[in-house]
Every structure is written in C-alpha cells, then in structure tokens.
XYZ file of C-alpha atoms in Angstrom:
681
model
C -3.611 27.182 5.291
C -4.552 27.252 1.494
C -2.381 26.910 -1.531
C -4.443 29.471 -3.470
C -7.975 30.862 -3.814
C -9.538 31.931 -7.045
C -13.028 32.698 -7.591
C -14.292 30.569 -4.723
C -11.741 27.657 -5.483
C -9.654 26.452 -2.653
C -7.030 23.905 -2.430
C -6.093 23.059 1.188
C -3.139 20.969 2.332
C -3.664 18.344 4.909
C -2.443 14.954 6.000
C -3.799 11.231 5.996
C -4.174 10.007 9.676
C -4.772 6.339 8.624
C -2.743 3.294 10.107
C -0.329 3.137 7.314
C 3.421 3.436 6.944
C 3.016 6.153 4.206
C 1.776 9.278 6.225
C 0.525 10.874 2.968
C -0.079 14.538 1.981
C -3.394 15.289 0.931
C -4.769 18.225 -1.323
C -8.495 19.141 -0.622
C -10.256 20.752 -3.685
C -13.262 22.937 -2.718
C -15.549 24.898 -4.817
C -17.938 27.399 -3.387
C -17.363 26.019 0.020
C -17.964 22.467 -0.793
C -15.193 19.707 -1.141
C -15.394 18.482 -4.590
C -12.124 16.210 -4.721
C -9.769 14.795 -2.138
C -6.515 13.810 -3.760
C -2.676 13.343 -3.273
C -0.177 16.103 -2.661
C 2.410 15.775 -5.369
C 4.916 17.750 -3.492
C 4.769 15.466 -0.337
C 7.950 13.414 0.047
C 5.816 10.334 0.666
C 3.052 10.770 -1.735
C 4.555 12.100 -4.755
C 1.391 12.008 -6.799
C -1.960 10.369 -6.332
C -3.480 8.811 -3.097
C -3.350 5.039 -2.948
C -6.462 3.584 -4.593
C -8.300 2.615 -1.329
C -7.928 6.203 0.243
C -8.679 7.842 -3.282
C -11.853 5.865 -3.476
C -13.054 6.193 0.096
C -12.199 9.808 0.789
C -14.180 10.748 -2.349
C -16.797 8.251 -1.528
C -18.278 7.268 1.894
C -16.394 9.821 3.936
C -18.097 12.666 1.999
C -21.406 10.993 2.117
C -24.036 12.312 4.578
C -26.233 9.417 4.134
C -23.290 7.056 5.381
C -21.885 9.241 8.088
C -23.233 9.260 11.710
C -24.652 12.724 12.120
C -26.394 12.688 15.481
C -26.241 11.279 19.028
C -28.386 7.934 19.126
C -30.040 5.902 21.750
C -30.875 2.234 21.331
C -34.485 1.495 20.612
C -34.454 -2.110 19.795
C -32.555 -5.269 20.806
C -28.880 -5.275 20.838
C -27.482 -6.007 17.464
C -30.662 -4.876 15.665
C -29.250 -1.646 14.650
C -32.601 0.160 15.859
C -31.916 3.675 17.331
C -33.524 6.921 17.879
C -32.001 10.359 17.675
C -31.423 12.223 20.935
C -29.823 15.518 21.810
C -26.037 15.654 22.836
C -27.179 17.060 26.391
C -29.306 13.959 26.763
C -26.665 11.613 25.426
C -23.937 13.040 27.570
C -26.089 13.132 30.640
C -27.011 9.389 30.295
C -23.482 8.404 29.913
C -22.332 10.471 32.788
C -25.143 9.172 35.039
C -24.409 5.656 34.084
C -20.701 5.961 34.790
C -21.460 7.570 38.152
C -23.531 4.710 39.109
C -21.195 2.194 38.056
C -18.395 3.900 39.916
C -20.520 4.002 43.136
C -21.867 0.313 42.956
C -18.941 -1.637 41.470
C -15.848 0.846 40.865
C -14.861 2.838 37.839
C -12.390 0.013 36.975
C -15.374 -1.921 35.790
C -15.711 0.577 32.970
C -13.544 -0.657 30.278
C -12.515 1.359 27.109
C -11.026 -0.093 23.927
C -9.385 2.052 21.006
C -6.997 1.739 18.205
C -6.036 3.245 14.978
C -9.254 4.557 13.469
C -7.370 7.772 13.349
C -3.539 8.184 14.251
C -3.661 11.778 14.641
C -2.199 13.105 17.945
C -5.209 14.724 19.647
C -8.120 12.706 18.554
C -5.989 9.567 18.995
C -4.605 10.329 22.541
C -6.483 12.898 24.113
C -9.571 10.682 25.128
C -7.266 8.658 27.474
C -6.818 11.533 29.746
C -10.630 11.160 30.639
C -10.331 7.545 31.275
C -7.144 7.537 33.298
C -8.692 10.456 35.447
C -11.776 8.389 36.448
C -9.869 5.113 36.825
C -11.417 3.161 34.062
C -9.522 -0.129 32.635
C -7.921 0.325 29.356
C -8.020 -2.638 26.810
C -4.201 -2.548 25.654
C -4.677 -1.557 21.950
C -1.281 -2.969 20.849
C -2.471 -6.621 21.871
C -4.609 -6.899 18.840
C -1.601 -5.986 16.620
C 2.072 -5.667 17.580
C 2.574 -6.043 21.427
C 4.935 -9.075 21.235
C 7.299 -7.349 18.883
C 7.434 -4.125 21.220
C 8.122 -6.482 24.243
C 10.905 -8.465 22.390
C 12.750 -5.418 20.976
C 12.762 -3.745 24.465
C 14.455 -6.604 26.011
C 16.879 -6.590 23.099
C 17.480 -2.790 22.356
C 15.762 -1.146 25.214
C 13.433 0.542 22.630
C 11.173 -0.643 20.032
C 10.190 2.713 18.483
C 13.540 4.107 17.178
C 14.170 2.400 13.985
C 15.974 3.800 10.786
C 15.466 6.909 8.920
C 14.287 5.762 5.459
C 16.287 8.388 3.743
C 19.518 6.439 4.715
C 18.449 3.860 2.241
C 20.663 5.666 -0.474
C 23.755 4.180 1.419
C 22.341 0.593 1.715
C 23.558 -2.479 -0.355
C 20.599 -4.818 1.159
C 17.248 -4.133 2.412
C 15.729 -7.103 4.230
C 11.996 -6.950 4.776
C 10.865 -9.785 7.071
C 7.066 -10.276 7.600
C 5.721 -7.086 6.098
C 3.913 -6.329 2.804
C 4.107 -2.552 2.054
C 2.257 -3.222 -1.272
C -0.898 -3.417 1.062
C 0.265 -1.570 4.035
C 2.304 1.341 2.811
C 1.377 1.544 -0.968
C 3.645 4.561 -1.473
C 6.670 3.125 0.514
C 6.303 0.204 -1.962
C 5.812 2.461 -5.149
C 8.498 4.994 -4.293
C 10.957 4.292 -1.353
C 11.487 0.663 -2.120
C 12.415 1.113 -5.633
C 14.680 4.123 -5.700
C 17.963 2.791 -4.539
C 20.525 0.246 -5.567
C 20.131 -2.023 -2.705
C 19.095 -5.695 -3.185
C 15.732 -6.263 -1.715
C 15.145 -9.512 0.081
C 11.616 -10.439 1.406
C 10.894 -13.200 3.853
C 7.174 -14.138 3.950
C 4.997 -17.242 3.569
C 2.967 -15.603 1.121
C 4.152 -14.500 -2.398
C 2.913 -10.874 -1.889
C 3.355 -8.216 -4.371
C 6.397 -6.888 -2.401
C 7.818 -10.414 -2.556
C 7.265 -10.799 -6.277
C 9.058 -7.552 -7.068
C 11.875 -8.307 -4.607
C 15.402 -9.556 -5.841
C 14.931 -12.670 -3.495
C 11.941 -14.178 -1.818
C 12.297 -16.588 1.013
C 8.931 -18.127 1.188
C 9.236 -19.518 4.685
C 7.137 -22.202 6.050
C 4.653 -20.331 8.795
C 6.033 -20.655 12.330
C 9.769 -21.168 11.313
C 11.010 -17.796 11.246
C 13.415 -18.150 14.271
C 14.961 -21.159 12.586
C 15.625 -19.219 9.476
C 17.254 -16.613 11.635
C 19.570 -18.815 13.278
C 20.397 -20.706 9.914
C 21.362 -17.389 8.442
C 23.600 -16.477 11.499
C 25.385 -19.872 11.205
C 26.401 -19.021 7.669
C 27.516 -15.631 8.796
C 29.628 -17.158 11.567
C 31.097 -19.809 9.424
C 32.002 -17.523 6.660
C 33.551 -14.898 8.928
C 30.826 -12.241 8.055
C 30.273 -11.359 11.775
C 31.616 -7.892 13.154
C 33.840 -9.063 16.076
C 34.695 -5.594 16.984
C 31.094 -4.241 17.094
C 30.102 -7.519 19.127
C 32.915 -6.646 21.606
C 31.910 -3.062 22.184
C 28.165 -3.091 21.950
C 26.639 -6.531 22.243
C 25.944 -8.823 25.444
C 25.391 -12.484 25.230
C 27.011 -13.558 21.781
C 29.246 -16.057 23.162
C 26.168 -17.655 25.206
C 24.035 -18.057 22.059
C 26.966 -19.052 19.780
C 26.583 -22.753 20.497
C 22.952 -22.702 19.312
C 23.945 -20.777 16.158
C 26.689 -23.176 15.371
C 24.241 -26.246 15.430
C 21.947 -24.531 13.103
C 23.385 -25.494 9.740
C 21.915 -24.448 6.365
C 20.829 -28.021 5.842
C 19.008 -27.966 9.265
C 17.367 -24.687 8.165
C 16.132 -26.114 4.900
C 14.381 -29.005 6.827
C 12.897 -26.515 9.254
C 11.726 -23.659 6.877
C 11.263 -25.323 3.462
C 13.708 -22.768 1.887
C 16.627 -24.293 -0.181
C 20.028 -23.828 1.244
C 21.326 -21.946 -1.531
C 18.570 -19.085 -1.029
C 19.333 -19.031 2.577
C 23.153 -18.865 1.962
C 22.480 -15.868 -0.609
C 20.408 -13.893 1.964
C 22.807 -14.379 4.707
C 25.779 -13.149 2.714
C 23.868 -10.164 1.137
C 22.684 -8.927 4.410
C 25.948 -9.651 6.385
C 28.043 -7.752 3.977
C 25.803 -4.673 4.121
C 25.336 -2.039 4.853
C 21.726 -3.488 5.398
C 18.540 -2.341 6.596
C 16.225 -4.659 8.357
C 12.396 -4.055 8.434
C 10.505 -6.278 10.822
C 6.800 -6.384 10.039
C 3.907 -6.402 12.362
C 2.542 -9.619 10.918
C 5.791 -11.530 11.688
C 5.105 -11.497 15.472
C 1.443 -12.646 15.374
C 2.248 -16.105 16.076
C 2.668 -18.103 19.350
C 6.468 -17.535 19.715
C 6.418 -13.946 17.949
C 8.476 -12.405 20.638
C 11.024 -15.201 20.264
C 11.061 -14.698 16.586
C 11.843 -10.945 16.839
C 14.611 -11.638 19.454
C 16.086 -14.176 16.870
C 15.932 -11.671 13.992
C 17.174 -8.737 16.103
C 20.657 -10.737 16.512
C 21.136 -10.170 12.724
C 22.055 -6.338 13.009
C 23.741 -7.113 16.335
C 26.215 -9.615 15.246
C 26.972 -8.089 11.689
C 27.246 -4.612 13.090
C 24.406 -3.474 10.631
C 23.341 -0.561 12.734
C 24.425 2.937 13.744
C 26.002 3.761 10.385
C 24.772 5.008 7.020
C 22.558 2.643 5.181
C 22.228 0.226 8.237
C 19.724 -0.221 10.996
C 16.702 -2.092 12.111
C 13.084 -1.017 12.216
C 9.622 -1.937 13.480
C 8.079 1.363 14.148
C 9.240 5.093 14.461
C 7.984 7.359 17.356
C 8.650 10.191 15.090
C 7.839 12.824 17.653
C 10.206 11.119 20.248
C 13.053 10.699 17.625
C 12.973 14.161 16.504
C 12.412 15.828 19.796
C 13.643 15.383 23.358
C 13.841 11.475 24.076
C 12.502 10.827 27.506
C 10.324 13.845 27.888
C 6.663 13.235 28.942
C 4.115 13.141 26.076
C 2.116 16.316 26.245
C -1.036 14.415 25.686
C -0.572 11.623 28.282
C -0.565 12.943 31.803
C 1.646 10.615 33.981
C 0.158 11.486 37.323
C -3.280 10.159 36.131
C -1.757 6.928 34.953
C -2.060 5.001 38.415
C -5.282 3.142 37.801
C -6.056 -0.460 36.928
C -3.442 -2.488 34.675
C -4.602 -2.801 31.115
C -6.080 -6.002 29.887
C -5.301 -7.929 26.680
C -7.674 -7.836 23.716
C -7.289 -11.666 23.716
C -9.128 -11.649 27.137
C -12.032 -9.572 25.845
C -14.367 -12.326 24.462
C -14.542 -13.922 27.778
C -14.558 -10.884 29.919
C -17.372 -9.171 27.960
C -19.508 -12.178 29.109
C -18.834 -11.571 32.696
C -21.034 -8.990 34.621
C -18.567 -9.156 37.627
C -15.737 -8.048 35.303
C -17.286 -5.488 33.007
C -20.171 -3.124 33.562
C -19.497 -0.719 30.681
C -17.631 -0.982 27.389
C -16.764 2.235 25.700
C -15.521 1.779 21.875
C -13.617 4.610 20.228
C -11.390 4.605 17.028
C -12.030 0.999 16.432
C -14.524 -1.830 15.512
C -13.607 -4.779 17.711
C -16.469 -6.929 16.423
C -14.949 -6.895 13.207
C -11.208 -7.037 14.311
C -11.159 -9.144 17.503
C -10.638 -12.956 17.550
C -13.304 -15.327 18.502
C -15.954 -13.339 17.023
C -18.947 -15.415 18.161
C -17.811 -14.682 21.981
C -17.570 -11.259 21.128
C -21.129 -10.973 19.886
C -22.499 -13.050 22.793
C -20.802 -10.422 25.236
C -22.044 -7.491 23.424
C -25.504 -8.830 23.456
C -25.640 -8.649 27.118
C -28.590 -6.312 28.193
C -26.841 -5.291 31.344
C -23.607 -4.140 29.474
C -23.743 -0.464 29.020
C -21.947 0.087 25.735
C -21.064 3.469 24.127
C -19.560 3.687 20.485
C -17.951 6.783 19.248
C -17.387 6.653 15.502
C -17.897 8.321 12.166
C -19.821 5.344 10.840
C -22.463 2.838 12.186
C -20.019 -0.118 12.478
C -20.694 -3.635 13.367
C -19.920 -2.833 17.026
C -22.028 0.215 16.930
C -25.044 -1.948 16.159
C -24.637 -3.350 19.816
C -24.414 -0.006 21.498
C -26.666 1.679 24.039
C -25.445 5.167 23.041
C -23.656 6.127 19.699
C -21.827 9.393 19.695
C -21.076 10.864 16.166
C -17.304 11.675 15.621
C -15.980 14.195 13.270
C -13.723 13.097 10.287
C -10.038 14.108 9.876
C -11.334 16.582 7.164
C -13.283 18.375 9.949
C -10.734 19.488 12.629
C -7.243 20.642 13.145
C -4.666 18.145 14.443
C -1.179 16.877 14.152
C -0.045 13.524 12.424
C 3.375 11.775 12.597
C 4.450 9.178 10.202
C 5.683 5.921 11.817
C 7.906 5.218 8.871
C 9.232 8.583 7.339
C 10.548 10.918 10.036
C 7.869 13.456 9.134
C 5.279 15.600 11.017
C 2.073 16.420 9.062
C -0.543 19.286 9.531
C -4.072 17.897 9.652
C -6.157 20.782 8.662
C -9.850 21.417 8.952
C -11.410 21.547 5.397
C -15.220 21.694 6.339
C -17.390 22.037 9.293
C -18.346 18.783 10.907
C -21.076 17.059 9.263
C -24.464 17.172 11.254
C -23.683 17.456 14.915
C -20.731 15.314 14.821
C -17.668 16.441 17.048
C -13.945 15.798 17.251
C -13.132 12.868 19.837
C -11.263 15.399 22.153
C -14.381 17.655 22.293
C -16.814 14.819 22.951
C -14.583 13.947 26.020
C -14.359 17.475 27.161
C -18.053 17.640 27.036
C -18.343 14.483 28.917
C -16.092 15.490 31.699
C -18.142 18.683 32.085
C -21.351 16.583 32.208
C -19.542 14.487 35.191
C -18.479 17.483 37.026
C -14.817 16.909 36.642
C -12.471 19.687 37.474
C -8.938 18.796 36.401
C -7.889 21.313 34.011
C -6.046 18.801 31.620
C -9.321 17.348 30.642
C -10.224 20.729 29.073
C -7.068 21.767 27.425
C -7.741 23.269 23.876
C -6.463 21.805 20.663
C -4.174 24.637 19.649
C -2.320 24.320 22.935
C -1.751 20.671 22.568
C -0.681 21.217 18.907
C 1.858 23.889 19.836
C 3.299 21.519 22.652
C 3.478 18.703 20.169
C 5.268 20.723 17.536
C 7.919 21.967 20.179
C 8.499 18.496 21.339
C 8.826 17.066 17.840
C 11.957 19.139 17.316
C 10.709 20.973 14.121
C 11.355 24.515 13.707
C 8.032 25.296 11.837
C 5.112 26.945 13.580
C 1.473 25.644 13.147
C 1.000 28.408 10.490
C 4.079 27.426 8.631
C 3.363 23.743 8.916
C -0.122 24.317 7.362
C 1.556 26.227 4.428
C 4.002 23.480 3.829
C 1.671 20.667 4.713
C 4.528 18.572 6.438
C 8.080 19.010 7.766
C 11.004 16.427 8.438
C 12.083 16.426 12.061
C 15.612 16.709 10.849
C 16.927 18.366 7.644
C 19.547 15.628 7.033
C 19.050 11.790 7.386
C 19.524 10.761 10.943
C 21.793 7.752 11.786
C 19.975 6.297 14.767
C 21.993 4.426 17.430
C 25.171 5.941 16.064
C 26.538 6.442 19.524
C 26.416 2.887 20.094
C 24.439 3.164 23.356
C 21.261 1.241 23.892
C 18.366 1.755 26.450
C 18.923 -1.417 28.176
C 20.419 -2.044 31.813
C 23.931 -2.642 30.261
C 23.725 -0.005 27.696
C 24.417 -2.700 24.994
C 22.342 -4.763 22.565
C 21.320 -7.654 25.116
C 21.058 -10.817 23.209
C 21.187 -12.427 26.690
C 18.545 -10.774 28.697
C 18.359 -10.734 32.482
C 15.089 -8.908 32.242
C 13.590 -11.404 29.918
C 14.741 -14.285 32.301
C 13.366 -12.433 35.350
C 9.952 -12.340 33.524
C 9.876 -16.239 33.180
C 11.115 -16.106 29.473
C 14.328 -17.505 28.061
C 17.428 -15.822 28.749
C 18.423 -16.329 25.103
C 16.542 -16.438 21.680
C 15.672 -20.050 20.944
C 16.037 -21.861 17.548
C 12.464 -23.042 17.505
C 9.873 -23.824 15.127
C 6.271 -24.176 15.630
C 4.713 -27.805 15.421
C 2.871 -28.658 12.238
C -0.813 -28.855 12.490
C -2.198 -32.362 13.264
C -5.143 -34.362 12.672
C -5.763 -32.991 9.115
C -5.739 -29.305 10.233
C -4.238 -26.380 8.317
C -2.684 -23.327 9.428
C -4.864 -20.153 8.647
C -3.012 -16.895 8.073
C -5.051 -13.674 8.061
C -2.950 -10.843 6.701
C -3.841 -7.314 5.584
C -6.145 -6.866 2.611
C -5.234 -4.593 -0.258
C -8.374 -2.603 -0.277
C -8.846 -2.161 3.577
C -6.948 -0.336 6.195
C -7.821 -2.586 9.063
C -11.494 -2.336 8.962
C -11.633 1.291 7.720
C -13.212 1.514 4.234
C -14.956 -1.672 4.524
C -18.322 0.085 4.199
C -17.589 1.891 1.036
C -19.506 0.645 -1.918
C -16.892 0.952 -4.402
C -14.214 -0.493 -2.197
C -16.603 -3.563 -1.846
C -16.882 -4.005 -5.441
C -13.034 -3.853 -5.865
C -12.486 -6.483 -3.088
C -15.105 -8.922 -4.528
C -16.330 -11.890 -2.605
C -14.351 -13.127 0.412
C -12.069 -16.214 -0.520
C -9.667 -18.631 0.994
C -6.553 -19.169 -0.811
C -4.834 -22.513 -0.697
C -1.856 -24.184 -2.534
C -2.514 -26.599 -5.505
C -0.969 -29.437 -3.572
C -3.225 -28.746 -0.536
C -6.193 -28.549 -2.791
C -5.433 -31.733 -4.408
C -5.112 -33.477 -1.106
C -8.571 -32.165 -0.110
C -10.187 -32.884 -3.462
C -10.922 -29.214 -3.827
C -11.087 -27.219 -7.016
C -10.760 -23.531 -7.829
C -14.016 -21.697 -7.124
C -15.291 -24.722 -4.899
C -17.384 -23.758 -1.680
C -15.468 -24.996 1.301
C -16.247 -25.068 4.895
C -13.399 -23.851 7.316
C -14.100 -24.884 10.998
C -12.501 -25.215 14.394
C -13.509 -25.055 18.120
C -14.495 -21.426 17.964
C -16.660 -21.309 14.689
C -16.884 -21.995 10.957
C -16.999 -19.940 7.836
C -18.039 -21.217 4.219
C -16.053 -19.510 1.404
C -15.069 -19.952 -2.279
C -11.597 -21.691 -2.744
C -8.940 -19.736 -4.650
C -6.094 -22.307 -5.546
C -2.754 -20.496 -5.933
C 0.867 -21.218 -4.994
C 1.137 -17.832 -3.516
C 0.948 -19.506 -0.186
C 3.042 -22.436 1.103
C 1.501 -25.948 1.219
C -0.400 -26.736 4.408
C -1.326 -23.101 4.666
C -4.413 -20.926 4.049
C -4.995 -17.262 3.467
C -8.149 -15.461 4.416
C -7.666 -11.648 4.321
C -8.825 -9.845 7.492
C -11.206 -6.862 8.384
C -14.271 -7.250 6.475
C -17.366 -5.733 7.974
C -19.866 -8.323 9.121
C -22.791 -6.529 7.890
C -21.413 -6.516 4.370
C -21.336 -10.341 4.343
C -24.020 -12.774 3.768
C -22.765 -14.947 6.520
C -22.438 -11.799 8.858
C -18.905 -13.196 9.778
C -15.480 -12.655 8.695
C -12.261 -14.514 9.398
C -12.286 -13.634 12.951
C -15.122 -16.198 13.326
C -12.220 -18.648 13.197
C -9.283 -16.794 14.845
C -8.231 -18.029 18.205
C -7.510 -15.993 21.301
C -4.099 -17.692 22.088
C -1.686 -15.249 23.456
C 1.950 -14.857 22.155
C 4.860 -15.733 24.480
C 5.450 -11.952 25.198
C 3.167 -9.054 25.498
C -0.103 -11.016 25.743
C -0.609 -10.215 22.055
C -2.571 -11.926 19.311
C -1.212 -14.991 17.613
C -3.917 -15.214 14.908
C -1.652 -16.383 12.272
C -1.406 -19.750 14.205
C -5.264 -20.478 13.871
C -5.685 -24.009 12.810
C -8.798 -25.259 10.732
C -10.225 -28.244 9.186
C -11.188 -27.838 5.384
C -14.153 -29.666 3.735
C -15.781 -29.248 0.385
C -19.425 -28.174 0.405
C -21.619 -29.958 -2.036
C-alpha cells in the first residue's frame, strides 16, 4: 500500500478517477498522518512525472480544504436556490429520504423518482454501485451519456457492433499516421498530449474547427467549418478511391455496403469538399494520402458528435479505417473509448457492479428532456443528483433553474462540495473524496487498471457513495443482498474480470497494471459484433430504426438572419465542472470570454475586449470579446462548465445552449447552438 515509511513519513500510491484520458498515477505524501502533498507518480506509464496543472492545483487546494468540503448531512432551511441549510444527523437525513421515496412509490410510482449522474468520479464502485439501488426500487435513470457522447456510441454500434473497443495506445510505435478528429487532448488528456502523442514517428493530423494546442503542434491541421465533418470524410474517401488507396481485399472480406456507398463517394470531389468545409483541396489530399497509406490510427473525439448530425458524422468517419484496411493490424485501428475491463477480461460477461435482473424498470430518459421534465409534477416527484452538477452542465439553464425551484420537487444531492445544483436541494448528503476510500479505476484510453487507495479517513461525516446507498437501502428495509455487497468483494470480482494477474495487495504496491503484457491488436480476427460479422457501412439496423441505411455526405446549413454558431468545448483548467470552485483555478482561468474571428468581429463592429451580448430564444449572456483566428469565421467559442455561483451573472454558456437532440442516441448537439451578437455600450 505504501512505498515507504520513515519517521511518520508515508508515500501512498493511488489513482486519479477524473473523467480524463490519462488515468494518472498519484503519490500522496503524508506526514504525521496528515496529507501534505498530492503529486504525480513518475513511475506510472501515463503520468511519468507531475500531475497536470489543474489536478495539481485542486488536489492540493479545495479537495484538502475542510472549509470547502461538505462535512455533514444538511436539510434545507430557506427557499430553493438560497443555499440556506441546517445540519442534521445521518439517521434523520436517510429517514427523511426513505420516507419520501416510500410516499412517492405508493402515491405515484417509483418511476417518478429520477436519478441523474455522470463522471464526478470514474472509479468502479463509487461510479456504478448506486445504480443497484435505483434499479431495485424501479426509479428512472437520466441517461448520463446523452449529455456527452451517446450519438457516437450509437453510430459506432451500427458500424462495428461495439463502440468501446478501440486501439491499444502502445501500438502507436508501428503507426505512420495518427488522425485526431474532434478531440483536444491538450485540454482533456494532458499527459496523452505531452507524452503519447509526441513519442513516435507518425504524422499527426488534427481535424478541428478550433486551432487548439493539439492542432497547433500537429503536422497538419484541417480547420473544418463547423457542421461539415461528414463532407470532409467523403472528400477524403473520394481521393482514396481515385488514387487506388483503398484496400479491396479487406473490403471484400470484412466490409458490408461499400458498393452501395461508392456512388456518393465518387460525387464528393476535393473541390466539392473545399466548398463545403472551407479546407483547401491540397490539404484534404495530403490528409487522405497520409491516412490511407498507413498504418494509421483514427481517434474520434467526443466533441465531434455534439452536433445535430453527430451520429452520421461518426458513421462517415468510420468508413476511413474500413475502406483503407486500417484496422486489426499493428499501428492501425479506430478509437472512441476503451472499456479497459471488458477488453482485458472476458468479453460479454456481466459486469459485477450492475445486476441484470434488476434492470427491467422504466426506460432511461435523455438529459435533453430534463429542463422541461423538471417543471412537470406529473412526470417527476423526486430528483436525485450524484456525481454531477446538472445546473452547470445541462443545456437550457434557465429552464433547469425553474424546474429545480419547484417546492413540490423533492431533490437530494450527493456531492463532495456545495455545487450550484446542491443549492436547490431539500437534502444534501456529503460524499467522501477519492482520497478517502479504496476503489478501482480503469483508464478509457490506456489499457490499464489502477488502485484507488484510501489515504485518509473521510472528512467530517462524509461517506463513499456506495456506503450512502447501503445505508439508504437499510433505512428503506430493502432485503436484496446485492444492495449490501462490501467494497472488497466488488474489487476482487472486478480485478478477476479485468484479466490482470495482480491481487488487490499487489496492485496497491505497484499502483497500476496493464490488462495485457504486450500491446493488443484489437479486431485482428476481422470479426465484428454486427449481425453480419462485418463492418456494416450499410446498416439494416439503422434503417429499421428510421435512419439512413448509409452514411450521408451532408453538411449542416449555415446560420441565417445574422446568427453565429456557438461552440462550447472543454476548458483547459476544468474537468467538466470539477475544480470550478477552486480559488486558484479561478485565478488561472480569468474572466469568461467569447472568442470570435477577426473577420466576424469586423463585420459586427466589435473590438478586442468589448462587452458583447450573446442571445437566443433560451437566454442571454454578456461577455468580453476575445478576437482571434483560432476559430473559423462565423463561429464563436465560449468554454463550458464554469460554476454559476462563481460568475457575477450567475450563468455560464449553458444559459444559451439548446436541448436539440442529435440524429442518434438522443444526445446533446450543443455545438450547433446559434446566437446573435451585439456590442454592449
């Protein structure tokens, strides 16, 4: 568990559970039983040195600050949103929740209890165990992926039958080209950007409407016009076909539907691609040739599918590895997310932390429906929030606030901090932090499993998520034994199913383990989890679901009536909304701004630093303008996830973001939000 102990000095290895590609190793330095420093594990294959700046600041700041943490159960004593609460005991808090849930079940049905969660922690037990409780009582889940990446999962499931088996990053040593489309690891995976992306001979190509740090450091940046990604994919495929860069043998043996889509590909010339995307033909040709010749890795980012035709975009991009044969061999493959435990273990086995016989309750609902549903007493009687801060992260913020302000809505928030959403709760329950209990973490990029090791006792009376729901199950008199399974049992089952040889004790001593000693070549058998066993460019399942049988070479229409397209990507100093309450992080972020292209600013008569009003049908926001060609003309950038309570306006970009659903997965299309911009005198 510890590296060494000398005169009351301890160094404990643990793992960062944040929603990040890195999956970093951490060293916690303790002196006389007190944590004095949280830093990176230099021996960890991802971290290799210091933590990223945002984790280094926050883990040594607000996460160790007892004045910032929630320490005791609280009951609302003021109006909703006022943030006024009084301390109560755990017994009283759980009794109130249990009694209220019982009343709702008897009078309305347990499906009127909604629970929403996401990636406040990505550890196995704390992130998944609470679902046992909600499945058991028959509550309604708000589908977490619909706020993030559901469209991409739906699309890749049509094409490959699987969206969570990508490539092993260790195979990049054999790659000649790495194509990153719609991802910015400089913000979302700093160590992936700092180490992995720089330690090979491959040509790096980035497709992004924003000239991000990742794009700036790439060999080639295709600054695509927002909404035209599918057109770019088709134009690249046209070049590959015309220059005989397709892999006819691979197509014959492993691809279904190539002949059907070929006429569309033949129509999408580089000149057409330039007119649709704004990218010069020479750059489209360079990218197409480099990728097709391979071996090449394709990384499809989660931001890419947050647009109205996000699913179609993914199906179009997925044709690239299929038609060039850049899959199933060293240095080749496609990646969206890796289910590390599933890849390393026995594919198809039931997860030990989700019990299938309990999953026969109401169908999940989309996060895009929540702003309206929260205002409907007939739909929702109780709203339970754990591992997320939906008031900061969900679109149509004004409607979310209106719904949360309902006096008849029984709201329970479980968190480490008093979030924006917690201010509207009836009961607030304090959650323990990742430093305060044992758990298991799995990276969704590197194929590694990490030990999350308890480094201190929980602050105040806070409890791990799983223990809170064990106690709530007891308060409600529930008898199913799966609701009370202990942490060590879940950990041991998870390690066995992940395929690693290490025991929990061995894992804590090492800190991490690969699920396989040598790099894995995923999809090397050429068999895919689709009905045909092939890559399905033409999808009968998609057609049966009312979607086009084939990917479409479409582009979103340009905004009209003077509107501009608003993009809200991930900020450098935040992890979704995590760290948004740390004082030093706020200093590093500075005031919220809107970035626009010099041509756009000139057309609007806006200068650098001017105050401008962004407005549309769901709200308005006044920000300082930042003039930069990092974004394409006609588009704007406002970074996501600031806490409302840290802003003078008590709003963030979600005051403007729409709840329009994507073509697949009922997911968010926030990157298609349109606004008008006017200068504020």
